[in-house]
Amino acid sequence: MTLEAPPSRAKTLVLAASATLAGTIAFAQSPLDPDLAKFIATIKAVDNHSHVNSTAPGDSDFDALPLDGLPAFPLPMRARPENPEWISGYKALYGYPYGDLNAPHLTELRATMQRVAKEQGERFPEWVLDKIGTEVMVANRVEMGPGLAPPHFRWASYVDALMLPLSTQAERAGNGDYAVLYPFEERLLGRYLKDLQIASPPATLDAYLTAVVTPTLERQQKAGCIAVKFEAAYLRKLDFDDPDEAAARSVYARYVAGGEPTHAEYKALQDFLFRRIAREAGRLGMAVHIHSFEGAGGSYKIGGSDPLLLEPAFNDPSLRATNFVIVHGGGIFAAHTGALFAKPNVYADFSVMPQFYTAATLAGILREWLTQHPEKVLFGTDAFASGPDAGWELSAWLATVTARQALAIALTAMVRDNEVTRPRAQAIATMVLRTNAAKLYKLPLH
Ligand SMILES: [Zn+2]
């Protein structure tokens, strides 16, 4: 794929970005430095977090915890099909010529999308990256698949399943979302055991660590994994306490062959396994990604996903060789995330924010973060397919355009207020969109 965007494309991105915000009040209050906006629109990005689909028909490896089976819950306005910005996305990606989505126009659009997918075949994911100006996309997937090869796609695996070797029947009773989500983890652990040709978890915790946990992480690392991801906030609070190893051993041994641990017993084991997995990931040179956001799901425990709950783990001296990335920047807890940047091994991406929040809202968050710790902030989209007319490419486009716009708003204001020079603003934009991630993962960039 072409790594240098042709000038015409760069211009398209700037125009599309402007169109995205033209209708918002915030835009009128947040004038953009046009040269800075143009510079930011042309930076080839490294996207720290996505659920990009492979080109395999019916790809189901895009998330360990797919949310479509949850009891119905409302999505934020910008993620709904009636968001008029989606039309700008269809224009940018597919050359859609209309300003509405009436039935005949939609039929035409679907035909175009099918034609492009067919024409591009396995090259489709790269074709999308080319359109949105992304050089590398980190794919948070159970496994990679056709169309998702390095150097443009890098793998972030899932490890919550390794933390859940005992029955989760009692945990599932916690709420309607848990009832749907825990079985996915049980199946994924089964898949990991099968990969290792092990029928069931061994009898002791020590054997489980040496025969299952470490070999699974090593397998993932050998397969090109650059980070492991915990989606634990969908399943429990993020309060991974200082683990009691003896308690973890005895809980494991008592219930591994059957029976239901109490919540407190299971938590003791999970807390131990969380830190062990994080330590092993660090030893293998993989970062640890942790979902922290106000959702999703109608029973999701928002208070339980505050990244401050992770402070004891971040402070654990035995985990200082592990780099942590707070994925989605903590959402409404973004200020807590900003405070945690003071830990040497803590980073954050702002994925999903540029899909759910406006550019102006995200700009406010970025300005706070970038004033203090610009080297800890990573661009991310959380690109995911949300329906037949909204493939991952549409959400990747929306998030990428909005993120560039937000960065331009924040940095314009910082230059205007004499907080940074224009060259420094350009350097910060490059760090956030590209080089911070490249450094963290030791990625060779073009
Ligand atoms: Zn995600």
Short mmCIF file of N, CA, C and O in Angstrom, two decimals, residues 178-290:
data_model
loop_
_atom_site.label_atom_id
_atom_site.label_comp_id
_atom_site.label_asym_id
_atom_site.label_seq_id
_atom_site.Cartn_x
_atom_site.Cartn_y
_atom_site.Cartn_z
N TYR A 178 -23.63 -10.23 32.54
CA TYR A 178 -22.68 -11.29 32.94
C TYR A 178 -23.13 -12.65 32.42
O TYR A 178 -22.32 -13.47 31.98
N ALA A 179 -24.47 -12.88 32.47
CA ALA A 179 -25.00 -14.18 32.05
C ALA A 179 -24.66 -14.45 30.59
O ALA A 179 -24.41 -15.59 30.19
N VAL A 180 -24.62 -13.38 29.78
CA VAL A 180 -24.30 -13.53 28.35
C VAL A 180 -22.79 -13.60 28.14
O VAL A 180 -22.31 -14.37 27.29
N LEU A 181 -22.02 -12.82 28.91
CA LEU A 181 -20.60 -12.65 28.59
C LEU A 181 -19.69 -13.75 29.13
O LEU A 181 -18.75 -14.18 28.46
N TYR A 182 -19.95 -14.22 30.36
CA TYR A 182 -19.04 -15.23 30.93
C TYR A 182 -18.87 -16.49 30.07
O TYR A 182 -17.76 -17.01 29.96
N PRO A 183 -19.98 -16.99 29.47
CA PRO A 183 -19.79 -18.20 28.64
C PRO A 183 -18.78 -18.01 27.50
O PRO A 183 -18.11 -18.98 27.12
N PHE A 184 -18.66 -16.78 26.98
CA PHE A 184 -17.65 -16.55 25.92
C PHE A 184 -16.25 -16.82 26.45
O PHE A 184 -15.40 -17.37 25.75
N GLU A 185 -16.00 -16.43 27.71
CA GLU A 185 -14.67 -16.64 28.28
C GLU A 185 -14.40 -18.12 28.49
O GLU A 185 -13.29 -18.61 28.31
N GLU A 186 -15.46 -18.84 28.90
CA GLU A 186 -15.30 -20.28 29.12
C GLU A 186 -14.92 -20.97 27.80
O GLU A 186 -14.01 -21.81 27.76
N ARG A 187 -15.60 -20.55 26.71
CA ARG A 187 -15.29 -21.15 25.40
C ARG A 187 -13.88 -20.78 24.94
O ARG A 187 -13.17 -21.59 24.36
N LEU A 188 -13.47 -19.53 25.23
CA LEU A 188 -12.13 -19.11 24.80
C LEU A 188 -11.04 -19.86 25.56
O LEU A 188 -10.04 -20.28 24.97
N LEU A 189 -11.26 -20.09 26.87
CA LEU A 189 -10.27 -20.88 27.61
C LEU A 189 -10.21 -22.29 27.02
O LEU A 189 -9.11 -22.86 26.87
N GLY A 190 -11.36 -22.82 26.65
CA GLY A 190 -11.39 -24.14 26.00
C GLY A 190 -10.55 -24.13 24.72
O GLY A 190 -9.82 -25.09 24.44
N ARG A 191 -10.66 -23.05 23.98
CA ARG A 191 -9.88 -22.93 22.73
C ARG A 191 -8.38 -22.87 23.03
O ARG A 191 -7.58 -23.51 22.35
N TYR A 192 -8.02 -22.11 24.07
CA TYR A 192 -6.60 -22.02 24.45
C TYR A 192 -6.07 -23.38 24.90
O TYR A 192 -4.95 -23.78 24.56
N LEU A 193 -6.89 -24.11 25.67
CA LEU A 193 -6.47 -25.45 26.13
C LEU A 193 -6.30 -26.38 24.95
O LEU A 193 -5.34 -27.15 24.87
N LYS A 194 -7.23 -26.30 24.01
CA LYS A 194 -7.18 -27.15 22.82
C LYS A 194 -5.91 -26.86 22.02
O LYS A 194 -5.24 -27.78 21.52
N ASP A 195 -5.57 -25.56 21.89
CA ASP A 195 -4.34 -25.19 21.18
C ASP A 195 -3.12 -25.85 21.80
O ASP A 195 -2.14 -26.14 21.13
N LEU A 196 -3.19 -26.04 23.13
CA LEU A 196 -2.06 -26.65 23.85
C LEU A 196 -2.23 -28.17 23.96
O LEU A 196 -1.41 -28.84 24.59
N GLN A 197 -3.31 -28.69 23.40
CA GLN A 197 -3.64 -30.11 23.47
C GLN A 197 -3.77 -30.59 24.92
O GLN A 197 -3.22 -31.63 25.31
N ILE A 198 -4.47 -29.76 25.70
CA ILE A 198 -4.74 -30.11 27.10
C ILE A 198 -6.26 -30.22 27.25
O ILE A 198 -7.00 -29.33 26.81
N ALA A 199 -6.73 -31.31 27.83
CA ALA A 199 -8.17 -31.55 27.90
C ALA A 199 -8.87 -30.65 28.91
O ALA A 199 -9.96 -30.14 28.65
N SER A 200 -8.26 -30.45 30.09
CA SER A 200 -8.89 -29.60 31.10
C SER A 200 -7.79 -29.00 31.98
O SER A 200 -6.67 -29.52 32.01
N PRO A 201 -8.10 -27.93 32.72
CA PRO A 201 -7.06 -27.29 33.54
C PRO A 201 -6.45 -28.29 34.52
O PRO A 201 -7.16 -29.09 35.12
N PRO A 202 -5.12 -28.28 34.71
CA PRO A 202 -4.46 -29.22 35.62
C PRO A 202 -4.90 -29.02 37.08
O PRO A 202 -5.53 -28.03 37.41
N ALA A 203 -4.50 -29.98 37.93
CA ALA A 203 -5.04 -30.04 39.29
C ALA A 203 -4.52 -28.95 40.23
O ALA A 203 -5.19 -28.59 41.18
N THR A 204 -3.32 -28.43 39.97
CA THR A 204 -2.79 -27.42 40.89
C THR A 204 -2.55 -26.10 40.16
O THR A 204 -2.35 -26.07 38.93
N LEU A 205 -2.54 -25.02 40.92
CA LEU A 205 -2.32 -23.70 40.35
C LEU A 205 -0.94 -23.61 39.69
O LEU A 205 -0.81 -23.06 38.60
N ASP A 206 0.06 -24.19 40.34
CA ASP A 206 1.40 -24.12 39.77
C ASP A 206 1.45 -24.82 38.40
O ASP A 206 2.06 -24.31 37.46
N ALA A 207 0.79 -25.96 38.32
CA ALA A 207 0.75 -26.68 37.03
C ALA A 207 -0.02 -25.87 35.99
O ALA A 207 0.34 -25.82 34.82
N TYR A 208 -1.09 -25.20 36.44
CA TYR A 208 -1.88 -24.35 35.51
C TYR A 208 -1.02 -23.21 34.96
O TYR A 208 -1.05 -22.92 33.76
N LEU A 209 -0.21 -22.62 35.83
CA LEU A 209 0.64 -21.50 35.39
C LEU A 209 1.67 -21.97 34.37
O LEU A 209 1.87 -21.33 33.34
N THR A 210 2.31 -23.10 34.68
CA THR A 210 3.41 -23.54 33.80
C THR A 210 2.90 -24.26 32.55
O THR A 210 3.55 -24.22 31.52
N ALA A 211 1.73 -24.92 32.64
CA ALA A 211 1.26 -25.70 31.48
C ALA A 211 0.27 -24.92 30.63
O ALA A 211 0.08 -25.25 29.45
N VAL A 212 -0.37 -23.88 31.19
CA VAL A 212 -1.42 -23.18 30.42
C VAL A 212 -1.12 -21.68 30.26
O VAL A 212 -1.04 -21.18 29.14
N VAL A 213 -0.93 -20.99 31.38
CA VAL A 213 -0.83 -19.52 31.30
C VAL A 213 0.41 -19.10 30.50
O VAL A 213 0.30 -18.40 29.48
N THR A 214 1.57 -19.53 30.97
CA THR A 214 2.80 -19.10 30.28
C THR A 214 2.87 -19.61 28.84
O THR A 214 3.15 -18.80 27.94
N PRO A 215 2.58 -20.89 28.57
CA PRO A 215 2.64 -21.34 27.17
C PRO A 215 1.67 -20.59 26.25
O PRO A 215 1.99 -20.34 25.09
N THR A 216 0.48 -20.24 26.76
CA THR A 216 -0.47 -19.50 25.91
C THR A 216 0.09 -18.12 25.56
O THR A 216 0.04 -17.69 24.40
N LEU A 217 0.64 -17.44 26.58
CA LEU A 217 1.21 -16.11 26.31
C LEU A 217 2.41 -16.22 25.37
O LEU A 217 2.58 -15.39 24.47
N GLU A 218 3.22 -17.23 25.56
CA GLU A 218 4.38 -17.41 24.68
C GLU A 218 3.96 -17.72 23.24
O GLU A 218 4.55 -17.20 22.29
N ARG A 219 2.91 -18.52 23.12
CA ARG A 219 2.37 -18.82 21.78
C ARG A 219 1.90 -17.55 21.09
O ARG A 219 2.14 -17.34 19.90
N GLN A 220 1.19 -16.72 21.85
CA GLN A 220 0.66 -15.48 21.27
C GLN A 220 1.82 -14.56 20.86
O GLN A 220 1.81 -13.98 19.77
N GLN A 221 2.81 -14.46 21.73
CA GLN A 221 3.95 -13.59 21.42
C GLN A 221 4.68 -14.08 20.17
O GLN A 221 5.03 -13.28 19.30
N LYS A 222 4.84 -15.38 20.05
CA LYS A 222 5.52 -15.96 18.87
C LYS A 222 4.72 -15.70 17.60
O LYS A 222 5.27 -15.57 16.51
N ALA A 223 3.38 -15.63 17.76
CA ALA A 223 2.52 -15.40 16.59
C ALA A 223 2.44 -13.90 16.24
O ALA A 223 1.64 -13.52 15.38
N GLY A 224 3.22 -13.06 16.92
CA GLY A 224 3.28 -11.65 16.54
C GLY A 224 2.49 -10.71 17.43
O GLY A 224 2.34 -9.53 17.12
N CYS A 225 1.99 -11.23 18.54
CA CYS A 225 1.19 -10.40 19.44
C CYS A 225 2.05 -9.30 20.09
O CYS A 225 3.13 -9.59 20.60
N ILE A 226 1.58 -8.05 20.06
CA ILE A 226 2.35 -6.97 20.69
C ILE A 226 1.73 -6.53 22.01
O ILE A 226 2.35 -5.80 22.78
N ALA A 227 0.51 -6.98 22.28
CA ALA A 227 -0.16 -6.62 23.53
C ALA A 227 -1.22 -7.66 23.86
O ALA A 227 -1.74 -8.33 22.96
N VAL A 228 -1.50 -7.81 25.16
CA VAL A 228 -2.61 -8.66 25.58
C VAL A 228 -3.66 -7.75 26.21
O VAL A 228 -3.34 -6.74 26.82
N LYS A 229 -4.92 -8.14 26.04
CA LYS A 229 -5.99 -7.23 26.47
C LYS A 229 -6.87 -7.88 27.53
O LYS A 229 -7.28 -9.02 27.39
N PHE A 230 -7.15 -7.11 28.59
CA PHE A 230 -8.16 -7.49 29.58
C PHE A 230 -9.43 -6.69 29.31
O PHE A 230 -9.39 -5.46 29.26
N GLU A 231 -10.54 -7.40 29.16
CA GLU A 231 -11.86 -6.75 29.09
C GLU A 231 -12.57 -6.93 30.42
O GLU A 231 -13.80 -6.94 30.49
N ALA A 232 -11.78 -7.09 31.46
CA ALA A 232 -12.31 -7.48 32.77
C ALA A 232 -13.44 -6.59 33.27
O ALA A 232 -14.33 -7.06 33.98
N ALA A 233 -13.43 -5.31 32.88
CA ALA A 233 -14.46 -4.40 33.40
C ALA A 233 -15.86 -4.82 32.94
O ALA A 233 -16.86 -4.38 33.52
N TYR A 234 -15.94 -5.67 31.90
CA TYR A 234 -17.24 -6.21 31.49
C TYR A 234 -17.71 -7.32 32.42
O TYR A 234 -18.86 -7.74 32.36
N LEU A 235 -16.78 -7.81 33.27
CA LEU A 235 -17.06 -9.02 34.05
C LEU A 235 -16.95 -8.82 35.55
O LEU A 235 -17.41 -9.64 36.33
N ARG A 236 -16.31 -7.75 35.99
CA ARG A 236 -16.04 -7.53 37.42
C ARG A 236 -15.49 -6.11 37.58
O ARG A 236 -15.25 -5.42 36.60
N LYS A 237 -15.28 -5.70 38.82
CA LYS A 237 -14.61 -4.42 39.07
C LYS A 237 -13.11 -4.57 38.80
O LYS A 237 -12.55 -5.66 38.93
N LEU A 238 -12.47 -3.46 38.50
CA LEU A 238 -11.03 -3.50 38.19
C LEU A 238 -10.15 -3.45 39.44
O LEU A 238 -8.97 -3.13 39.37
N ASP A 239 -10.73 -3.80 40.59
CA ASP A 239 -9.95 -3.74 41.84
C ASP A 239 -9.12 -5.01 42.04
O ASP A 239 -9.46 -5.87 42.85
N PHE A 240 -8.05 -5.11 41.28
CA PHE A 240 -7.15 -6.26 41.41
C PHE A 240 -6.24 -6.04 42.61
O PHE A 240 -5.19 -5.40 42.51
N ASP A 241 -6.66 -6.56 43.76
CA ASP A 241 -5.93 -6.31 45.00
C ASP A 241 -4.64 -7.10 45.05
O ASP A 241 -4.43 -8.05 44.29
N ASP A 242 -3.81 -6.68 46.01
CA ASP A 242 -2.56 -7.38 46.28
C ASP A 242 -2.90 -8.85 46.55
O ASP A 242 -3.62 -9.15 47.49
N PRO A 243 -2.44 -9.77 45.74
CA PRO A 243 -2.96 -11.13 45.85
C PRO A 243 -2.36 -11.92 47.00
O PRO A 243 -1.20 -11.76 47.35
N ASP A 244 -3.22 -12.78 47.55
CA ASP A 244 -2.79 -13.72 48.59
C ASP A 244 -2.53 -15.05 47.87
O ASP A 244 -3.46 -15.76 47.50
N GLU A 245 -1.25 -15.34 47.64
CA GLU A 245 -0.90 -16.48 46.81
C GLU A 245 -1.38 -17.81 47.41
O GLU A 245 -1.86 -18.69 46.69
N ALA A 246 -1.27 -17.92 48.73
CA ALA A 246 -1.71 -19.17 49.37
C ALA A 246 -3.21 -19.37 49.19
O ALA A 246 -3.67 -20.48 48.88
N ALA A 247 -3.96 -18.26 49.34
CA ALA A 247 -5.42 -18.35 49.15
C ALA A 247 -5.73 -18.73 47.71
O ALA A 247 -6.59 -19.58 47.45
N ALA A 248 -5.02 -18.12 46.76
CA ALA A 248 -5.26 -18.42 45.34
C ALA A 248 -5.01 -19.90 45.06
O ALA A 248 -5.80 -20.56 44.38
N ARG A 249 -3.91 -20.42 45.61
CA ARG A 249 -3.57 -21.85 45.42
C ARG A 249 -4.68 -22.76 45.95
O ARG A 249 -5.08 -23.71 45.30
N SER A 250 -5.16 -22.43 47.15
CA SER A 250 -6.13 -23.34 47.76
C SER A 250 -7.49 -23.22 47.05
O SER A 250 -8.17 -24.23 46.86
N VAL A 251 -7.89 -22.02 46.63
CA VAL A 251 -9.16 -21.88 45.88
C VAL A 251 -9.09 -22.66 44.58
O VAL A 251 -10.01 -23.40 44.22
N TYR A 252 -7.97 -22.51 43.89
CA TYR A 252 -7.82 -23.21 42.61
C TYR A 252 -7.96 -24.73 42.81
O TYR A 252 -8.75 -25.39 42.14
N ALA A 253 -7.16 -25.25 43.75
CA ALA A 253 -7.13 -26.71 43.96
C ALA A 253 -8.50 -27.24 44.40
O ALA A 253 -8.92 -28.33 44.00
N ARG A 254 -9.20 -26.42 45.17
CA ARG A 254 -10.47 -26.89 45.72
C ARG A 254 -11.56 -26.97 44.65
O ARG A 254 -12.43 -27.85 44.69
N TYR A 255 -11.56 -26.03 43.67
CA TYR A 255 -12.69 -25.94 42.73
C TYR A 255 -12.35 -26.30 41.29
O TYR A 255 -13.24 -26.30 40.45
N VAL A 256 -11.08 -26.58 40.99
CA VAL A 256 -10.77 -26.77 39.56
C VAL A 256 -11.50 -27.97 38.95
O VAL A 256 -11.85 -27.94 37.76
N ALA A 257 -11.79 -28.96 39.76
CA ALA A 257 -12.48 -30.13 39.22
C ALA A 257 -14.00 -29.99 39.29
O ALA A 257 -14.74 -30.83 38.78
N GLY A 258 -14.50 -28.92 39.90
CA GLY A 258 -15.95 -28.72 39.98
C GLY A 258 -16.33 -27.96 41.23
O GLY A 258 -15.50 -27.74 42.11
N GLY A 259 -17.61 -27.55 41.30
CA GLY A 259 -18.07 -26.78 42.45
C GLY A 259 -18.00 -25.29 42.16
O GLY A 259 -17.34 -24.86 41.21
N GLU A 260 -18.69 -24.52 42.97
CA GLU A 260 -18.81 -23.08 42.72
C GLU A 260 -18.08 -22.28 43.78
O GLU A 260 -18.49 -22.24 44.93
N PRO A 261 -16.97 -21.62 43.43
CA PRO A 261 -16.30 -20.76 44.40
C PRO A 261 -17.20 -19.58 44.77
O PRO A 261 -18.00 -19.14 43.93
N THR A 262 -17.07 -19.07 45.98
CA THR A 262 -17.79 -17.84 46.32
C THR A 262 -17.14 -16.69 45.55
O THR A 262 -16.02 -16.83 45.03
N HIS A 263 -17.84 -15.57 45.51
CA HIS A 263 -17.30 -14.41 44.79
C HIS A 263 -15.94 -14.01 45.37
O HIS A 263 -14.99 -13.75 44.63
N ALA A 264 -15.84 -14.01 46.71
CA ALA A 264 -14.58 -13.60 47.36
C ALA A 264 -13.45 -14.58 47.03
O ALA A 264 -12.31 -14.18 46.79
N GLU A 265 -13.78 -15.87 47.02
CA GLU A 265 -12.76 -16.87 46.69
C GLU A 265 -12.27 -16.69 45.25
O GLU A 265 -11.06 -16.69 44.98
N TYR A 266 -13.23 -16.53 44.34
CA TYR A 266 -12.84 -16.40 42.94
C TYR A 266 -12.04 -15.13 42.71
O TYR A 266 -11.07 -15.10 41.94
N LYS A 267 -12.44 -14.07 43.42
CA LYS A 267 -11.71 -12.80 43.27
C LYS A 267 -10.25 -12.95 43.69
O LYS A 267 -9.34 -12.45 43.02
N ALA A 268 -10.03 -13.69 44.78
CA ALA A 268 -8.64 -13.89 45.25
C ALA A 268 -7.80 -14.57 44.17
O ALA A 268 -6.65 -14.18 43.92
N LEU A 269 -8.39 -15.56 43.52
CA LEU A 269 -7.66 -16.26 42.45
C LEU A 269 -7.45 -15.34 41.24
O LEU A 269 -6.36 -15.28 40.66
N GLN A 270 -8.51 -14.62 40.85
CA GLN A 270 -8.39 -13.72 39.70
C GLN A 270 -7.34 -12.63 39.94
O GLN A 270 -6.56 -12.30 39.04
N ASP A 271 -7.34 -12.08 41.15
CA ASP A 271 -6.38 -11.02 41.46
C ASP A 271 -4.94 -11.55 41.30
O ASP A 271 -4.07 -10.87 40.76
N PHE A 272 -4.73 -12.77 41.77
CA PHE A 272 -3.41 -13.39 41.63
C PHE A 272 -3.08 -13.59 40.15
O PHE A 272 -1.99 -13.24 39.68
N LEU A 273 -4.03 -14.16 39.40
CA LEU A 273 -3.76 -14.48 37.99
C LEU A 273 -3.58 -13.21 37.15
O LEU A 273 -2.75 -13.19 36.24
N PHE A 274 -4.34 -12.17 37.47
CA PHE A 274 -4.18 -10.90 36.73
C PHE A 274 -2.73 -10.44 36.80
O PHE A 274 -2.11 -10.11 35.78
N ARG A 275 -2.17 -10.41 38.01
CA ARG A 275 -0.80 -9.90 38.15
C ARG A 275 0.21 -10.86 37.52
O ARG A 275 1.20 -10.43 36.96
N ARG A 276 -0.05 -12.17 37.62
CA ARG A 276 0.87 -13.12 37.01
C ARG A 276 0.88 -12.96 35.49
O ARG A 276 1.93 -12.92 34.85
N ILE A 277 -0.32 -12.83 34.91
CA ILE A 277 -0.42 -12.66 33.44
C ILE A 277 0.27 -11.36 33.03
O ILE A 277 1.03 -11.32 32.06
N ALA A 278 0.04 -10.29 33.80
CA ALA A 278 0.65 -8.99 33.46
C ALA A 278 2.17 -9.07 33.56
O ALA A 278 2.89 -8.51 32.73
N ARG A 279 2.67 -9.79 34.57
CA ARG A 279 4.13 -9.91 34.74
C ARG A 279 4.74 -10.71 33.58
O ARG A 279 5.76 -10.34 33.02
N GLU A 280 4.07 -11.81 33.23
CA GLU A 280 4.55 -12.64 32.12
C GLU A 280 4.51 -11.87 30.80
O GLU A 280 5.41 -11.97 29.97
N ALA A 281 3.44 -11.10 30.58
CA ALA A 281 3.34 -10.29 29.36
C ALA A 281 4.52 -9.33 29.28
O ALA A 281 5.17 -9.20 28.24
N GLY A 282 4.84 -8.70 30.41
CA GLY A 282 5.97 -7.78 30.44
C GLY A 282 7.28 -8.49 30.14
O GLY A 282 8.10 -7.99 29.37
N ARG A 283 7.45 -9.67 30.71
CA ARG A 283 8.67 -10.45 30.45
C ARG A 283 8.80 -10.76 28.96
O ARG A 283 9.91 -10.77 28.42
N LEU A 284 7.67 -10.99 28.31
CA LEU A 284 7.69 -11.35 26.89
C LEU A 284 7.65 -10.12 25.97
O LEU A 284 7.56 -10.27 24.75
N GLY A 285 7.68 -8.93 26.57
CA GLY A 285 7.72 -7.71 25.76
C GLY A 285 6.36 -7.31 25.20
O GLY A 285 6.29 -6.53 24.25
N MET A 286 5.29 -7.82 25.78
CA MET A 286 3.95 -7.42 25.33
C MET A 286 3.35 -6.44 26.35
O MET A 286 3.48 -6.63 27.56
N ALA A 287 2.69 -5.40 25.83
CA ALA A 287 2.01 -4.46 26.72
C ALA A 287 0.71 -5.10 27.22
O ALA A 287 0.23 -6.09 26.65
N VAL A 288 0.16 -4.54 28.29
CA VAL A 288 -1.13 -5.01 28.81
C VAL A 288 -2.18 -3.92 28.58
O VAL A 288 -2.06 -2.82 29.11
N HIS A 289 -3.15 -4.23 27.76
CA HIS A 289 -4.26 -3.31 27.48
C HIS A 289 -5.41 -3.59 28.45
O HIS A 289 -5.75 -4.76 28.65
N ILE A 290 -5.99 -2.55 29.01
CA ILE A 290 -7.12 -2.74 29.93
C ILE A 290 -8.28 -1.83 29.53
O ILE A 290 -8.12 -0.60 29.48
#
